Amino acid sequence: MSASTRISPSERAASRTLRWRVVDIVVVAVLGVATGLIFWAWNTLGSLWYAGASAVTPGFGGIAVGIWLLGGVLGGLIIRKPGAALLVETIGAIVSALIGNAWGVTTVYSGLAQGLGAELVFAALAYKRFGLVPAILAGAGAGAGAWLLELVMSGNLEKGVEFNAIYLGSLLVSGAILAGVVGWALVRALASTGALSRFASGRDARREV
């Protein structure tokens, strides 16, 4: 074997860390269903908040969206594997749509875009950083994904620069706080119960307490 094809112990360890286990798949499914129920429960309150904020300033309704971005942050922080953020957010969106909401199948498109936004942040960090700041960035990334999708799918492109600038800003703030900070706090709370003991996220959080 040549030196160029030799794999170092650290590279093998990194490969094992990013490899999916059966327990990872099961927990992604559980998280997806749980976040889908959260999304569904938030539909009424979030919609009222969205409408009220939009009435104050067009575009400001994005400040209410953060809870709908929570799945990607939770998936990325807990599972710490490529694709986890995207899967949890998408499964959550599917569950919310199946239970029933005002948006139907378009909820799934939103889940894909939002999950991808969070996923790209974790990927940019090489799936190595999972503290508060990465959680905030992932929540904001999910907000950016939502903004990009709605720019086309909801006709926001026709609403002008001012509307879209305000909407993007409110989505980023809402995603950072309601998905990022809240998601990070939820993971720490779960870890304190021992529920995440089979995951690096649980072990790290317990050491920090």
GROMACS .gro file of C-alpha atoms in nm:
model
  209
    1MET     CA    1   0.000   0.000   0.000
    2SER     CA    2   0.138   0.338  -0.098
    3ALA     CA    3   0.167   0.629   0.144
    4SER     CA    4  -0.097   0.819  -0.055
    5THR     CA    5  -0.361   0.548   0.009
    6ARG     CA    6  -0.271   0.478   0.373
    7ILE     CA    7  -0.545   0.586   0.618
    8SER     CA    8  -0.433   0.731   0.948
    9PRO     CA    9  -0.591   0.628   1.282
   10SER     CA   10  -0.745   0.975   1.318
   11GLU     CA   11  -0.908   0.947   0.974
   12ARG     CA   12  -1.048   0.604   1.063
   13ALA     CA   13  -1.185   0.744   1.390
   14ALA     CA   14  -1.351   1.034   1.206
   15SER     CA   15  -1.506   0.791   0.959
   16ARG     CA   16  -1.648   0.580   1.244
   17THR     CA   17  -1.784   0.892   1.413
   18LEU     CA   18  -1.977   0.997   1.102
   19ARG     CA   19  -2.102   0.645   1.026
   20TRP     CA   20  -2.471   0.591   1.095
   21ARG     CA   21  -2.577   0.332   1.355
   22VAL     CA   22  -2.916   0.166   1.397
   23VAL     CA   23  -2.976   0.373   1.711
   24ASP     CA   24  -2.911   0.691   1.511
   25ILE     CA   25  -3.179   0.596   1.259
   26VAL     CA   26  -3.429   0.513   1.533
   27VAL     CA   27  -3.366   0.839   1.718
   28VAL     CA   28  -3.394   1.044   1.397
   29ALA     CA   29  -3.736   0.889   1.341
   30VAL     CA   30  -3.842   0.959   1.702
   31LEU     CA   31  -3.713   1.316   1.687
   32GLY     CA   32  -3.888   1.369   1.354
   33VAL     CA   33  -4.224   1.258   1.493
   34ALA     CA   34  -4.175   1.461   1.813
   35THR     CA   35  -4.086   1.778   1.624
   36GLY     CA   36  -4.376   1.718   1.388
   37LEU     CA   37  -4.609   1.724   1.687
   38ILE     CA   38  -4.440   2.044   1.808
   39PHE     CA   39  -4.487   2.199   1.463
   40TRP     CA   40  -4.853   2.098   1.460
   41ALA     CA   41  -4.909   2.239   1.810
   42TRP     CA   42  -4.738   2.564   1.706
   43ASN     CA   43  -4.948   2.607   1.392
   44THR     CA   44  -5.227   2.805   1.559
   45LEU     CA   45  -5.020   3.023   1.794
   46GLY     CA   46  -4.746   3.073   1.536
   47SER     CA   47  -4.994   3.172   1.268
   48LEU     CA   48  -5.160   3.426   1.499
   49TRP     CA   49  -4.822   3.572   1.593
   50TYR     CA   50  -4.718   3.578   1.226
   51ALA     CA   51  -5.034   3.766   1.128
   52GLY     CA   52  -5.003   4.014   1.414
   53ALA     CA   53  -4.636   4.088   1.344
   54SER     CA   54  -4.706   4.123   0.972
   55ALA     CA   55  -4.980   4.374   1.049
   56VAL     CA   56  -4.727   4.588   1.238
   57THR     CA   57  -4.472   4.580   0.955
   58PRO     CA   58  -4.499   4.373   0.636
   59GLY     CA   59  -4.231   4.106   0.645
   60PHE     CA   60  -4.196   4.107   1.023
   61GLY     CA   61  -4.409   3.793   1.048
   62GLY     CA   62  -4.091   3.591   1.009
   63ILE     CA   63  -4.023   3.652   1.377
   64ALA     CA   64  -4.280   3.381   1.459
   65VAL     CA   65  -4.133   3.111   1.234
   66GLY     CA   66  -3.845   2.990   1.454
   67ILE     CA   67  -4.027   2.702   1.625
   68TRP     CA   68  -4.097   2.552   1.282
   69LEU     CA   69  -3.719   2.547   1.226
   70LEU     CA   70  -3.641   2.350   1.542
   71GLY     CA   71  -3.612   2.002   1.390
   72GLY     CA   72  -3.297   2.064   1.192
   73VAL     CA   73  -3.116   2.209   1.492
   74LEU     CA   74  -3.218   1.921   1.720
   75GLY     CA   75  -3.124   1.659   1.462
   76GLY     CA   76  -2.783   1.811   1.401
   77LEU     CA   77  -2.700   1.869   1.767
   78ILE     CA   78  -2.809   1.527   1.890
   79ILE     CA   79  -2.715   1.286   1.609
   80ARG     CA   80  -2.409   1.473   1.477
   81LYS     CA   81  -2.410   1.281   1.148
   82PRO     CA   82  -2.440   1.404   0.789
   83GLY     CA   83  -2.803   1.428   0.689
   84ALA     CA   84  -2.949   1.422   1.042
   85ALA     CA   85  -3.058   1.786   1.044
   86LEU     CA   86  -3.224   1.754   0.703
   87LEU     CA   87  -3.399   1.427   0.794
   88VAL     CA   88  -3.542   1.537   1.128
   89GLU     CA   89  -3.679   1.864   0.989
   90THR     CA   90  -3.827   1.689   0.686
   91ILE     CA   91  -3.985   1.407   0.887
   92GLY     CA   92  -4.130   1.667   1.123
   93ALA     CA   93  -4.281   1.853   0.828
   94ILE     CA   94  -4.430   1.531   0.689
   95VAL     CA   95  -4.585   1.446   1.027
   96SER     CA   96  -4.731   1.796   1.059
   97ALA     CA   97  -4.878   1.773   0.709
   98LEU     CA   98  -5.025   1.426   0.772
   99ILE     CA   99  -5.192   1.534   1.096
  100GLY     CA  100  -5.337   1.827   0.907
  101ASN     CA  101  -5.256   2.194   0.868
  102ALA     CA  102  -5.339   2.489   0.646
  103TRP     CA  103  -5.047   2.438   0.407
  104GLY     CA  104  -5.079   2.072   0.307
  105VAL     CA  105  -4.802   1.920   0.099
  106THR     CA  106  -4.614   2.249   0.072
  107THR     CA  107  -4.518   2.193   0.438
  108VAL     CA  108  -4.289   1.915   0.317
  109TYR     CA  109  -4.115   2.149   0.072
  110SER     CA  110  -4.060   2.392   0.358
  111GLY     CA  111  -3.917   2.114   0.575
  112LEU     CA  112  -3.671   2.020   0.304
  113ALA     CA  113  -3.554   2.378   0.252
  114GLN     CA  114  -3.530   2.455   0.623
  115GLY     CA  115  -3.356   2.127   0.702
  116LEU     CA  116  -3.108   2.184   0.422
  117GLY     CA  117  -3.031   2.532   0.557
  118ALA     CA  118  -2.942   2.388   0.899
  119GLU     CA  119  -2.759   2.093   0.745
  120LEU     CA  120  -2.529   2.317   0.541
  121VAL     CA  121  -2.418   2.496   0.858
  122PHE     CA  122  -2.322   2.172   1.032
  123ALA     CA  123  -2.150   2.056   0.712
  124ALA     CA  124  -1.953   2.383   0.691
  125LEU     CA  125  -1.832   2.309   1.045
  126ALA     CA  126  -1.731   1.958   0.930
  127TYR     CA  127  -1.972   1.806   1.186
  128LYS     CA  128  -1.720   1.885   1.459
  129ARG     CA  129  -1.876   2.179   1.647
  130PHE     CA  130  -2.209   2.155   1.826
  131GLY     CA  131  -2.218   2.423   2.095
  132LEU     CA  132  -2.443   2.722   2.137
  133VAL     CA  133  -2.292   2.926   1.854
  134PRO     CA  134  -2.323   2.646   1.595
  135ALA     CA  135  -2.682   2.591   1.713
  136ILE     CA  136  -2.760   2.960   1.661
  137LEU     CA  137  -2.599   2.953   1.316
  138ALA     CA  138  -2.793   2.638   1.222
  139GLY     CA  139  -3.120   2.799   1.331
  140ALA     CA  140  -3.039   3.106   1.124
  141GLY     CA  141  -2.940   2.880   0.833
  142ALA     CA  142  -3.279   2.711   0.851
  143GLY     CA  143  -3.439   3.056   0.841
  144ALA     CA  144  -3.236   3.143   0.532
  145GLY     CA  145  -3.354   2.821   0.368
  146ALA     CA  146  -3.715   2.914   0.442
  147TRP     CA  147  -3.662   3.261   0.297
  148LEU     CA  148  -3.512   3.130  -0.025
  149LEU     CA  149  -3.795   2.881  -0.080
  150GLU     CA  150  -4.068   3.135  -0.010
  151LEU     CA  151  -3.900   3.388  -0.235
  152VAL     CA  152  -4.020   3.173  -0.525
  153MET     CA  153  -4.290   2.941  -0.392
  154SER     CA  154  -4.488   3.207  -0.204
  155GLY     CA  155  -4.436   3.483  -0.457
  156ASN     CA  156  -4.230   3.694  -0.215
  157LEU     CA  157  -4.003   3.800  -0.499
  158GLU     CA  158  -4.283   4.024  -0.621
  159LYS     CA  159  -4.322   4.197  -0.283
  160GLY     CA  160  -4.014   4.414  -0.321
  161VAL     CA  161  -3.677   4.466  -0.160
  162GLU     CA  162  -3.802   4.621   0.165
  163PHE     CA  163  -4.042   4.338   0.244
  164ASN     CA  164  -3.786   4.069   0.167
  165ALA     CA  165  -3.510   4.240   0.366
  166ILE     CA  166  -3.735   4.269   0.673
  167TYR     CA  167  -3.860   3.915   0.626
  168LEU     CA  168  -3.508   3.774   0.595
  169GLY     CA  169  -3.389   3.963   0.900
  170SER     CA  170  -3.682   3.848   1.113
  171LEU     CA  171  -3.640   3.488   0.997
  172LEU     CA  172  -3.270   3.491   1.085
  173VAL     CA  173  -3.339   3.632   1.433
  174SER     CA  174  -3.629   3.395   1.497
  175GLY     CA  175  -3.431   3.097   1.373
  176ALA     CA  176  -3.129   3.189   1.582
  177ILE     CA  177  -3.334   3.227   1.902
  178LEU     CA  178  -3.641   3.002   1.879
  179ALA     CA  179  -3.464   2.721   1.694
  180GLY     CA  180  -3.098   2.774   1.785
  181VAL     CA  181  -3.099   2.879   2.150
  182VAL     CA  182  -3.414   2.683   2.237
  183GLY     CA  183  -3.284   2.376   2.054
  184TRP     CA  184  -2.950   2.392   2.236
  185ALA     CA  185  -3.128   2.429   2.572
  186LEU     CA  186  -3.354   2.131   2.495
  187VAL     CA  187  -3.056   1.910   2.414
  188ARG     CA  188  -2.889   2.004   2.743
  189ALA     CA  189  -3.213   1.932   2.930
  190LEU     CA  190  -3.248   1.592   2.763
  191ALA     CA  191  -2.883   1.511   2.833
  192SER     CA  192  -2.925   1.589   3.202
  193THR     CA  193  -3.185   1.309   3.225
  194GLY     CA  194  -2.947   1.054   3.072
  195ALA     CA  195  -3.170   1.007   2.767
  196LEU     CA  196  -2.880   1.087   2.532
  197SER     CA  197  -2.617   0.875   2.706
  198ARG     CA  198  -2.552   0.673   2.388
  199PHE     CA  199  -2.464   0.989   2.197
  200ALA     CA  200  -2.166   1.220   2.209
  201SER     CA  201  -2.412   1.506   2.249
  202GLY     CA  202  -2.535   1.360   2.577
  203ARG     CA  203  -2.189   1.289   2.713
  204ASP     CA  204  -2.059   1.634   2.622
  205ALA     CA  205  -2.357   1.813   2.774
  206ARG     CA  206  -2.332   1.618   3.098
  207ARG     CA  207  -1.963   1.700   3.129
  208GLU     CA  208  -2.042   2.071   3.089
  209VAL     CA  209  -2.299   2.070   3.370
   0.00000   0.00000   0.00000
